[in-house]
XYZ file of C-alpha atoms in Angstrom:
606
model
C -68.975 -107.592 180.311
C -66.491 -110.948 180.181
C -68.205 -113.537 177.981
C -68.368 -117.338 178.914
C -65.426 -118.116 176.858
C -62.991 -114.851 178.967
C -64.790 -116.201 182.411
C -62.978 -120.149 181.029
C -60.161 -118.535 180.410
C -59.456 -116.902 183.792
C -60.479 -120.033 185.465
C -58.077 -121.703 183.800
C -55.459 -119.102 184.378
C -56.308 -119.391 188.389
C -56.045 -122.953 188.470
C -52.129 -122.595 186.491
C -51.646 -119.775 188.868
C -52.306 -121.493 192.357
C -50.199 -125.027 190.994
C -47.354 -122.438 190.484
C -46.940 -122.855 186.366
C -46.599 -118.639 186.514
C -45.361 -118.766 182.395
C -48.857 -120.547 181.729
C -51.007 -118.254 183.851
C -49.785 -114.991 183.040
C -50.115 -115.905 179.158
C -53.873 -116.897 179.779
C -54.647 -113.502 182.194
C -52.956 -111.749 179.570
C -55.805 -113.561 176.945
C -58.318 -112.176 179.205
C -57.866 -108.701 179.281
C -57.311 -108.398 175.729
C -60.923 -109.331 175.868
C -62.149 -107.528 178.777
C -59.731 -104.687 179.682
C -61.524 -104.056 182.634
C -62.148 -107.428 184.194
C -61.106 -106.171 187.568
C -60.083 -110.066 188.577
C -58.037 -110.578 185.931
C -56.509 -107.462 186.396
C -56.115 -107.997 189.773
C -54.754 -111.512 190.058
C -52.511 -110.492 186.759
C -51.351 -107.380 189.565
C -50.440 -110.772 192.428
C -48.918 -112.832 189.688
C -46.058 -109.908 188.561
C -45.637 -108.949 192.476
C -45.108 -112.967 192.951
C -42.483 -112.713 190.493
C -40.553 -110.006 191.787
C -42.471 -107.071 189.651
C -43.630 -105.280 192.289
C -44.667 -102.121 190.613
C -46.346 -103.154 187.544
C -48.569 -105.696 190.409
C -49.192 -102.270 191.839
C -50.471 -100.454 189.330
C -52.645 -103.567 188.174
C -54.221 -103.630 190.951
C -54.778 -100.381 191.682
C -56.743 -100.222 187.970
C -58.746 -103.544 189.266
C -59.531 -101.119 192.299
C -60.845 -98.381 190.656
C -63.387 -100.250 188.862
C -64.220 -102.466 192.217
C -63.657 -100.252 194.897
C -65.075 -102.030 197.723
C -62.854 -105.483 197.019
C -61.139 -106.213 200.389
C -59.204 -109.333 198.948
C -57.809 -106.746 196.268
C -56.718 -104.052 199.507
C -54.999 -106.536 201.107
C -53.390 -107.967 198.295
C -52.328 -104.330 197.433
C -51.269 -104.104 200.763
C -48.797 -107.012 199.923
C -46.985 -105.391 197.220
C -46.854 -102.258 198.867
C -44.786 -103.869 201.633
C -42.230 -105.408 199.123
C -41.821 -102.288 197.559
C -40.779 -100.750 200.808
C -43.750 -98.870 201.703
C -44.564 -99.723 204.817
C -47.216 -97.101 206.051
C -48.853 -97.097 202.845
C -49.262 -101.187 203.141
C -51.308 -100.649 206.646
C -53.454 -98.035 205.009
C -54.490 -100.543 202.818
C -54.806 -103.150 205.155
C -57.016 -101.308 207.324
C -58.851 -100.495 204.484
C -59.495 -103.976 203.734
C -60.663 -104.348 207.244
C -62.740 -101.860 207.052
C -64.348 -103.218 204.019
C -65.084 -106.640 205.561
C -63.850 -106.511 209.355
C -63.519 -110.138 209.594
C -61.448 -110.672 206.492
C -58.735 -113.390 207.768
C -55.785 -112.368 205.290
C -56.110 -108.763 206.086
C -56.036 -109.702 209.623
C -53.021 -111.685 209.482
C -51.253 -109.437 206.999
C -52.137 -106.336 208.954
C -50.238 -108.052 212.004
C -47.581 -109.549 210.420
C -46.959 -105.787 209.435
C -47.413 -104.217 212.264
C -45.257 -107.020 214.365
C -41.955 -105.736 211.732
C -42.807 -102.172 212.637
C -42.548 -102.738 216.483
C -46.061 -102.524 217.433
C -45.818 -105.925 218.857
C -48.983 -105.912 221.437
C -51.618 -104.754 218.568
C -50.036 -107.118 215.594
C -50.810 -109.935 218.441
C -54.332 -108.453 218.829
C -54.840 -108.841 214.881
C -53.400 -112.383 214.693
C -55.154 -114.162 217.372
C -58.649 -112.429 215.665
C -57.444 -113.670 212.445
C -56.702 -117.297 214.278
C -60.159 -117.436 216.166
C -61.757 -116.560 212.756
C -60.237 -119.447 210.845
C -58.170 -122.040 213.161
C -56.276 -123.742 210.509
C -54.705 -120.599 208.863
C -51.276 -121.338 208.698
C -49.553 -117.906 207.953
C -51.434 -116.351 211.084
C -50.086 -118.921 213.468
C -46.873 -118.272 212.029
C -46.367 -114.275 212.405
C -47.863 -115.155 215.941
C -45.341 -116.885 216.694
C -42.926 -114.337 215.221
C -44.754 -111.618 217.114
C -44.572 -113.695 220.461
C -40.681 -114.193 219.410
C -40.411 -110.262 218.899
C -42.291 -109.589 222.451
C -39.926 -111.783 224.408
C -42.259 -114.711 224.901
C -39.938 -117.336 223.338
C -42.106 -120.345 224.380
C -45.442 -119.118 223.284
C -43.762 -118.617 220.069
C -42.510 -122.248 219.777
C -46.047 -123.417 220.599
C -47.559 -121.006 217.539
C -45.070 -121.960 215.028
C -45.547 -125.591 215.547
C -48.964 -125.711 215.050
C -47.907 -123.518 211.202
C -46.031 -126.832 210.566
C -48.346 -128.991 211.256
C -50.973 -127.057 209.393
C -48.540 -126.320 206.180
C -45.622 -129.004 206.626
C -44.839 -127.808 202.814
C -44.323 -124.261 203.227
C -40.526 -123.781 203.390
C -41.373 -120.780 205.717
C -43.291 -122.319 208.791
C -40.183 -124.519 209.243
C -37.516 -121.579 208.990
C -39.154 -119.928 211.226
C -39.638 -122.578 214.297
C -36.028 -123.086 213.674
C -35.231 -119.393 214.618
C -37.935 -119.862 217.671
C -35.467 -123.118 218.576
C -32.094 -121.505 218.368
C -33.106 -118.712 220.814
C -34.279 -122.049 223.009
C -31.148 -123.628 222.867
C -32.232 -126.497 221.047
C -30.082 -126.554 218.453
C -30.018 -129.921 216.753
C -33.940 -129.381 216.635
C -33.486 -126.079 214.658
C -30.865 -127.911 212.455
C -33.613 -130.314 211.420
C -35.955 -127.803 210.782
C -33.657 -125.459 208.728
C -32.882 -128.692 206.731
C -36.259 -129.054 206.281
C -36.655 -125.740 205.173
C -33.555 -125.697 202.411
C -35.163 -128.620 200.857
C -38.419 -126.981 200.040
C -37.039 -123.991 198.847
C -33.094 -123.749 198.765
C -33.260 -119.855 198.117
C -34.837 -118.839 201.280
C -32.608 -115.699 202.430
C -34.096 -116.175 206.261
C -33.677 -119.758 206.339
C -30.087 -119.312 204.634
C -29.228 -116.774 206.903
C -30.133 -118.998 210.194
C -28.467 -121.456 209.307
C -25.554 -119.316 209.756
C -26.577 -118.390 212.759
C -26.632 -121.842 213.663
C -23.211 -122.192 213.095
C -22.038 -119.435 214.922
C -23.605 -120.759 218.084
C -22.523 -124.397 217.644
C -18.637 -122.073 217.908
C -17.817 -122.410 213.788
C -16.412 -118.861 213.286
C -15.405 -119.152 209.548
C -18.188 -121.549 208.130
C -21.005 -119.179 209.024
C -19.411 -116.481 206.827
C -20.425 -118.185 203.450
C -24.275 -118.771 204.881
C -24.547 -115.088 205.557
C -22.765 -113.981 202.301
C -25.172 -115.876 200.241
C -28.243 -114.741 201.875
C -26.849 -111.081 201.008
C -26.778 -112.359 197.496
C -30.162 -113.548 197.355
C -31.887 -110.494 199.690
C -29.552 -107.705 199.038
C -31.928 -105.452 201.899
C -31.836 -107.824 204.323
C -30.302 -106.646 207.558
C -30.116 -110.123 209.389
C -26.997 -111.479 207.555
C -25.143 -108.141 207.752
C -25.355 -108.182 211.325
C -24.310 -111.934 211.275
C -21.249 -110.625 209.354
C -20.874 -108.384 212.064
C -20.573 -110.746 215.064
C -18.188 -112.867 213.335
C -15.604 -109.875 212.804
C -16.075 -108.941 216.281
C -15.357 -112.875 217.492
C -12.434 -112.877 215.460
C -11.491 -109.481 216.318
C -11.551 -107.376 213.545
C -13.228 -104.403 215.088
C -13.605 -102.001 212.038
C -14.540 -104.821 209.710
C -17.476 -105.327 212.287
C -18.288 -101.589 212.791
C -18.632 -101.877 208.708
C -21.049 -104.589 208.917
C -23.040 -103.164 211.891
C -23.294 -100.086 210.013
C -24.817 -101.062 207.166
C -27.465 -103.374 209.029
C -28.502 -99.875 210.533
C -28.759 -98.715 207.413
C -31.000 -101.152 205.982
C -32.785 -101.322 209.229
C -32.759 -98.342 211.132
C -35.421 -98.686 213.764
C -34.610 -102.410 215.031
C -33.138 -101.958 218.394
C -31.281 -104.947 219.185
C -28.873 -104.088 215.900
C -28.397 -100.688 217.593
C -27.517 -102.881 221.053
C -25.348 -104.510 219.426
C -23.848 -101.869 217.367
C -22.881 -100.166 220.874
C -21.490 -103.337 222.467
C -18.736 -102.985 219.228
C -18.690 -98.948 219.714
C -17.915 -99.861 223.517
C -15.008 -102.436 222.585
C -13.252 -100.353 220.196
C -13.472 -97.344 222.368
C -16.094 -95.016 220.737
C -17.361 -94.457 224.276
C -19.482 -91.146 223.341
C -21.401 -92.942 220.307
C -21.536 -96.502 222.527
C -23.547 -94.866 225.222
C -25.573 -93.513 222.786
C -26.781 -96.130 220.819
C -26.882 -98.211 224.184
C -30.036 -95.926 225.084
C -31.580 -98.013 222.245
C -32.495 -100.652 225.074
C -35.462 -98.378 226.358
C -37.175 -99.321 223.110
C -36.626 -102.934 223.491
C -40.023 -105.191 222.878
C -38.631 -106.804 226.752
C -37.784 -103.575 228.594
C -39.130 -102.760 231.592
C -42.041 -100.325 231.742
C -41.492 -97.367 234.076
C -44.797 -96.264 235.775
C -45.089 -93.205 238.280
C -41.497 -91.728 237.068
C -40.542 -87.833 237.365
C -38.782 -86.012 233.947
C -36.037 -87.755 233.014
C -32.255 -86.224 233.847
C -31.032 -85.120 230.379
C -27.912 -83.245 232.381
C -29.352 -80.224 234.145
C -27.461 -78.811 237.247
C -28.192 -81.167 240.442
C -27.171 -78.918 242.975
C -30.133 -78.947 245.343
C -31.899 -81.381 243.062
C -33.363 -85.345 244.240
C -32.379 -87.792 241.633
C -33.929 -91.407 241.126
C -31.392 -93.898 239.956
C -33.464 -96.626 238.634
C -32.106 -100.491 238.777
C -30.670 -102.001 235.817
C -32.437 -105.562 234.920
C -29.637 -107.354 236.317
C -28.000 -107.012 239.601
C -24.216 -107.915 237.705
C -25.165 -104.058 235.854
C -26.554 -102.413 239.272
C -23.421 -103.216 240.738
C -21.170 -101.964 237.757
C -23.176 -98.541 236.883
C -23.215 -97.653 241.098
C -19.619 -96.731 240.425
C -20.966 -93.651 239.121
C -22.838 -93.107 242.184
C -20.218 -90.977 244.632
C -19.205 -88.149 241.576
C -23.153 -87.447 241.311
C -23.194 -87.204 245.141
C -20.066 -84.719 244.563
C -22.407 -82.706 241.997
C -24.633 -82.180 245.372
C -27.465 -84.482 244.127
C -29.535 -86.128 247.366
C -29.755 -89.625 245.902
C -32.571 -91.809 245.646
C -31.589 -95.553 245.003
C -33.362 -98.193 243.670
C -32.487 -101.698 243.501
C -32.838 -105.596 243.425
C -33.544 -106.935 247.230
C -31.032 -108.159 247.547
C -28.752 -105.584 247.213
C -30.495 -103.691 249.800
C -27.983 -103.893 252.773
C -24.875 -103.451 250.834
C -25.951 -100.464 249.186
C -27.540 -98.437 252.284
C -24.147 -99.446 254.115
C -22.188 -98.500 250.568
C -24.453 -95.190 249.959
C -25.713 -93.854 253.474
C -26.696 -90.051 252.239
C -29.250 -92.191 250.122
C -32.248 -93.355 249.782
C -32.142 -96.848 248.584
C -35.317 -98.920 247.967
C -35.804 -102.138 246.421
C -38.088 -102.052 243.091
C -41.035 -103.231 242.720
C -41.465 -105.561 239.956
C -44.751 -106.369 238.526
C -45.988 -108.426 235.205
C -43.841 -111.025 234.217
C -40.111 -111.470 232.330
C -41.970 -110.637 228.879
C -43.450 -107.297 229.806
C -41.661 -106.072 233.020
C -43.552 -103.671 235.373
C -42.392 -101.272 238.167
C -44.323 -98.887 239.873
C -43.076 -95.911 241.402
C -46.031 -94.536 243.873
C -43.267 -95.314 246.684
C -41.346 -92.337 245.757
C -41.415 -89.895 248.909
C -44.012 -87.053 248.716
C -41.833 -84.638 251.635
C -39.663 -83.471 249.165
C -40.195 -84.619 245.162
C -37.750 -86.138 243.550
C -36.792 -84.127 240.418
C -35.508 -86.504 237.720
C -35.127 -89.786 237.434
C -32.511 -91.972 235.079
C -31.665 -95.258 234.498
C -28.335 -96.569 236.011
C -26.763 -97.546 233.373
C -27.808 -94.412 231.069
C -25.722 -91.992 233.479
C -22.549 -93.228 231.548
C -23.585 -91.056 228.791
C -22.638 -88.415 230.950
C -20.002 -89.454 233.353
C -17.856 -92.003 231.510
C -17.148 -90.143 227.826
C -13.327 -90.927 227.557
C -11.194 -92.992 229.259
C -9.847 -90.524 231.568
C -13.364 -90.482 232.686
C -12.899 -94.140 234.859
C -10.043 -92.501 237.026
C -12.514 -90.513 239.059
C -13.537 -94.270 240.127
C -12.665 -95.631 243.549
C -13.537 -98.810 245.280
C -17.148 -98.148 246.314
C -18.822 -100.692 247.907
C -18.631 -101.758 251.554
C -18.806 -105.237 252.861
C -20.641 -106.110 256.472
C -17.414 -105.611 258.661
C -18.952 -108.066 261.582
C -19.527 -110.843 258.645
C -16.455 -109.995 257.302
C -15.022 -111.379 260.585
C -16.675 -114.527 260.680
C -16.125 -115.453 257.150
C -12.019 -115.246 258.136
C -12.896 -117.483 261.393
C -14.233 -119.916 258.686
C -11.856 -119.905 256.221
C -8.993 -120.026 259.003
C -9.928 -122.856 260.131
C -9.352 -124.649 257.113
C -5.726 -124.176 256.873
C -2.679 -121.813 255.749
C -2.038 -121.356 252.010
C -3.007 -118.958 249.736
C -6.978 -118.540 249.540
C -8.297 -118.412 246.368
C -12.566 -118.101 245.702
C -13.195 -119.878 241.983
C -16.401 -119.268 240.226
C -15.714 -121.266 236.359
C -19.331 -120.035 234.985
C -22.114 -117.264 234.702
C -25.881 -118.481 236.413
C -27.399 -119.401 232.868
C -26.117 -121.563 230.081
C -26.694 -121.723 226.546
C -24.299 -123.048 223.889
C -23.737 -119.101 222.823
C -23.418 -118.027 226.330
C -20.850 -120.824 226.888
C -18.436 -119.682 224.981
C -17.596 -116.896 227.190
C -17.385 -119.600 230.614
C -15.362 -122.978 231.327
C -16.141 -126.405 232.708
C -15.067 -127.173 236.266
C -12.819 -129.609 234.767
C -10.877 -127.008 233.191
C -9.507 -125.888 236.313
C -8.217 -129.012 237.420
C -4.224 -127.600 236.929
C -4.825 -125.231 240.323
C -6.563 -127.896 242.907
C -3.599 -129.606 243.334
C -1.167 -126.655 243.852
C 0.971 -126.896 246.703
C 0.421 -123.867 249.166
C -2.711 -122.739 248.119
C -6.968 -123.467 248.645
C -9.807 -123.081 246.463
C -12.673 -123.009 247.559
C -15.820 -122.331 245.807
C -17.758 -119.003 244.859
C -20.279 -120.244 242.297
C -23.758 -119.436 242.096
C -27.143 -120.217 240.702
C -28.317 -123.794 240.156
C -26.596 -127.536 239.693
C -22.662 -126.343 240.520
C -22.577 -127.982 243.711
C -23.716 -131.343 241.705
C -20.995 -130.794 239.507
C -18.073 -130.403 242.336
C -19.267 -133.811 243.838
C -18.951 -135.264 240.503
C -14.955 -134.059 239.671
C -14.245 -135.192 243.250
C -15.755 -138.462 242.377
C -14.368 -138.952 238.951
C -10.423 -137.075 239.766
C -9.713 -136.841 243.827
C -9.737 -132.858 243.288
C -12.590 -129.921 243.313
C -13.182 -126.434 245.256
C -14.431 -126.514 249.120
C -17.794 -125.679 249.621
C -18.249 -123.483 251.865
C -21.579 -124.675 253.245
C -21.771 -121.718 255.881
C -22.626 -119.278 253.100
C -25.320 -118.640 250.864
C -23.267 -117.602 247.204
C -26.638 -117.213 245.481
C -28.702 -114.688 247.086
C -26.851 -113.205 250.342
C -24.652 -110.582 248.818
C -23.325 -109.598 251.955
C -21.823 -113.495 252.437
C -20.312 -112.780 248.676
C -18.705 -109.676 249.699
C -17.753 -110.948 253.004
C -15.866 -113.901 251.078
C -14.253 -112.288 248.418
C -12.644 -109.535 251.209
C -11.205 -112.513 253.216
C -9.558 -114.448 249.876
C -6.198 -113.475 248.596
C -7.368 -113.732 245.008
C -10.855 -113.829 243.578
C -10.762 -116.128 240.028
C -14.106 -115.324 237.787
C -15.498 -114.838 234.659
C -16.824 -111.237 233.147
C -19.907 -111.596 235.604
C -21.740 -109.824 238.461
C -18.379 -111.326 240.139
C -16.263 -109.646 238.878
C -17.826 -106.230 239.315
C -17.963 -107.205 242.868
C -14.356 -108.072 243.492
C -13.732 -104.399 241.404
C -15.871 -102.576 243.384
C -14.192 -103.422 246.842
C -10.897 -102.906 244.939
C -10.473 -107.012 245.742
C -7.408 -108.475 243.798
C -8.943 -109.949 240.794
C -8.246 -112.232 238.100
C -10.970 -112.110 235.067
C -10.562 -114.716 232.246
C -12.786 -113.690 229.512
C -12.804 -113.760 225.691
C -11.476 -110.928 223.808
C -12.896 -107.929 222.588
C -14.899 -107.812 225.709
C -16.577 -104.517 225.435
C -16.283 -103.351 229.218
C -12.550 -103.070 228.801
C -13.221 -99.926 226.218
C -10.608 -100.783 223.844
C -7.735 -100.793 226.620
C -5.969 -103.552 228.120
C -7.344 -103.322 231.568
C -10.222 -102.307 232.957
C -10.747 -98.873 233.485
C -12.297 -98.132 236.520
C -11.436 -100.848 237.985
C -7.450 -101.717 238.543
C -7.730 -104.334 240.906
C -9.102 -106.054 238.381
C -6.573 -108.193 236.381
C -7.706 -109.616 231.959
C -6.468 -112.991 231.549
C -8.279 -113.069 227.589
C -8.202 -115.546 225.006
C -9.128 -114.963 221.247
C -13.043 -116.688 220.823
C -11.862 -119.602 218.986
C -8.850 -120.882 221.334
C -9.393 -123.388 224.353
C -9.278 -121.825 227.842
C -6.219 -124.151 227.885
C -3.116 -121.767 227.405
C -5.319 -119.170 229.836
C -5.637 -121.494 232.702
C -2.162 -122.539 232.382
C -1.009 -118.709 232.998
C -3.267 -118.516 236.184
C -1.833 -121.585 237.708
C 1.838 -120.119 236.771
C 0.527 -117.293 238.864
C -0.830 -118.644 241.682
C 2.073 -121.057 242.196
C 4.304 -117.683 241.888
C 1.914 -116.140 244.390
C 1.477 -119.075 246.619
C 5.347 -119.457 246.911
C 5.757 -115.884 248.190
């Protein structure tokens, strides 16, 4: 049994211990259990000290001796837990987690531990489950707010996570952690001078952070700085050598700069360190896709069914894995986004050839174009439940007459159909506008003149300062208003663009015509009526541009380069109506909208 003088000593080696002098504490534990070799707290919080600093395996095995002798010592299972995790063992660190819990159910640090866990292993709905317990238990626990929020983050729900990880800095404004972390929740808000302050925040308490180090070069990369972010990521290599994060940082720099196989190196060994996070593996493929792996692309693409954010399929037959469809019904499920529905449906007609009876499904709004585009199919709108965290659609609409067999995503049947890039010359325009709106869209845009017609859209629907880069400002375009022998008028979409043609007028005399007769946001057959009756259609790489591909419209796409849908080729395969006016990431769309007015004034004057 410890004497009075042992139990002094470890008291005072707890108070050194939790002020952080580790030297002084570790010299007194060590006091201790010369005395009493089998004090099981000194031999336990002797076991957190040496995990704290960085010897995981001898904190291991002192603990697990402090467990034998005190078996039923939750604090010690979770604490076990801990080290466990940092050496890498991840399924061995729940065990003992649970095991703490089911020593003393309502033990708060299991409870957050156990989610925090669970959240990096992808079983985001339960580590949420765990956290708010651990949060109703004890309100002001700091580190349980915090891997909320990071589970909330993880699940999509980008606000809730802000909310959690604010109320970790208010409740520990000194842990270097609870700051790095809000910034991360900020950057995927857009708010980036916000996440600045909090990453500065963060570098102050504890300059060695890897995670905060390695934000901060993300923060850089989406305020457009495509060599400073380099030495951020670089450094938090140094410090974490396992951490994925900065590897695939690393990764999206070479691809900006376009270095290809520097960022298929990078990618690659984020995978390795991390091999079960799917949004590396997303954007692994995007780089597969733009240096022409095609095969291994669509493959790793498939990783986006195991996304936190996908949508959940209720209701569906086996999935299509290639069997013979002669005879056979196949579901083509939507895409998320109609810009994807519209690209993937180019598939559509060579499965018909196969003889597959088709069974469509899509957003609403695509409903007339593809019945009139596709009339051997079935087309039906989905039927989207839940909300944009945890998507929902439900199948029970599926006729009953005659089954359908399979079912597959759209954009999954270019694992199939699209394998090299001889593949894309089976493609031919597809879709087919309303003829009789077709007609009255010309009566409109007659009316308004001679000259070459030209439809202008200068941006996607959302904007974010990494989004951005790939768009330009109306103001840009300013070189082709004025051309002589030509119109613009204006094919735009989403929210405030109409606000920001009055204001050029204002401010310069020149903008596009609005075209107040159509709707450009949600009436695709008024889009495809107006980009058949223009001479040229001028976009970036949007839902646009698929558009103006897929009724073989003359195109012109400005975009950034590597952009991953051309495949590694110059063009766009598939698509040869469509024309690549790129730019390297770094340069001004200056130089690019200087070559499209050349054109058009070339094209204007014949």
């Amino acid at each position: 049994m410890p004497t009075q003088e042992t139990q002094n000593l470890l008291q005072q080696a707890l108070a050194h211990h939790q002020q952080g002098r580790l030297p002084e504490a570790a010299a007194l534990y060590q006091q201790v259990l010369q005395r009493a070799p089998r004090d099981p707290d000194a031999l336990h919080l002797f076991g957190v000290l040496m995990h704290q600093g960085g010897q995981h395996e001898t904190g291991r095995q002192l603990v697990e001796a402090a467990l034998k002798i005190a078996s039923g010592r939750a604090d010690f299972l979770s604490n076990l837990g801990q080290i466990l995790k940092a050496l890498g063992e991840p399924e061995e660190a729940e065990t003992a987690y649970r095991n703490a819990l089911s020593k003393s159910p309502g033990f708060v640090d299991a409870l957050a531990n156990l989610g925090a866990l669970l959240q990096e292993r992808g079983a985001v709905a339960e580590a949420i489950g765990f956290l708010q317990q651990a949060i109703r238990k004890e309100p002001s626990h700091a580190n349980a707010h915090m891997n909320l929020g990071n589970a909330f983050r993880k699940d999509g729900r980008v606000e809730d996570a802000e909310v959690a990880h604010r109320q970790a800095v208010s409740l520990a404004p000194l842990s270097e952690e609870t700051h790095a972390n809000l910034a991360t929740t900020l950057m995927d808000l857009d708010k980036l001078e916000e996440a600045e302050r909090a990453l500065k925040r963060s570098q102050l308490l504890k300059p060695a952070l890897a995670e905060a180090v390695n934000s901060f070069g993300f923060l850089l990369f989406n305020q457009r700085h495509y060599v400073k972010p380099g030495t951020w990521f670089r450094r938090a290599i140094l410090l974490a050598p396992g951490y994925a994060a900065p590897e695939t940082g690393l990764a999206e720099l070479a691809y900006f700069s376009g270095d290809l196989e520097q960022s298929l190196r990078h990618s690659e060994n984020a995978l390795r360190l991390a091999p079960d996070e799917p949004q590396i593996h997303l954007r692994h493929a995007i780089r597969l896709l733009a240096a022409g792996h095609l095969e291994e692309g669509w493959r790793e693409r498939e990783w986006r069914h195991k996304a936190p954010d996908r949508v959940r399929r209720l209701g569906l037959p086996p999935t299509w894995q290639g069997e013979p469809l002669g005879g056979k019904r196949l579901l083509v499920c939507a895409e998320e986004g109609v810009g994807d529905e519209i690209l993937y449906a180019s598939i559509l007609p060579e499965i018909r050839e196969l003889g597959a009876e088709l069974v469509l499904e899509c957003d609403e709004r695509l409903l007339p174009v593809f019945r009139r585009s596709f009339p051997d199919a079935l087309v039906h709108a989905y039927a989207r439940a839940g909300d944009g965290f945890r998507p929902v659609q439900k199948y029970d609409w599926l006729p009953q007459d005659k089954p359908v067999d399979y079912a597959i995503d759209a954009g999954s049947l270019a694992l199939y159909f699209r394998r090299t890039l001889a593949d894309f010359a089976k493609t031919r325009p597809y879709l087919k506008p309303d003829p009789q709106r077709v007609i009255q869209v010309r009566d409109i845009l007659n009316k308004t003149g001679d000259g070459l017609k030209i439809a202008l859209a200068w941006r996607s629907r959302k904007s974010t300062a990494f989004r951005d880069v790939h768009y330009t400002a109306l103001k840009d375009w300013l070189p082709i208003f004025a051309l002589p022998g030509a119109q613009v008028f204006s094919i735009q979409y989403g929210e405030n663009w109409d606000t920001e043609i009055e204001t050029l007028k204002r401010e310069t005399g020149h903008g596009p015509t609005i075209l107040p007769e159509l709707d450009l946001t949600d009436d695709f057959d008024d889009i495809l009526a107006l980009v058949s009756s223009v001479d040229v259609l001028i976009c970036p790489s949007s839902t646009l541009g698929w558009i103006g591909g897929a009724l073989g419209k003359e195109t012109w796409l400005f975009h950034p380069r590597p952009l991953f849908v051309q495949y590694g080729a110059d063009g766009f395969p598939g698509f040869p109506s469509i024309k690549s006016f790129a730019k390297p990431f770094e340069e001004s769309w200056e130089q690019t909208i200087y070559q499209i007015a050349t054109a058009l004034r070339s094209k204007a004057a014949k």
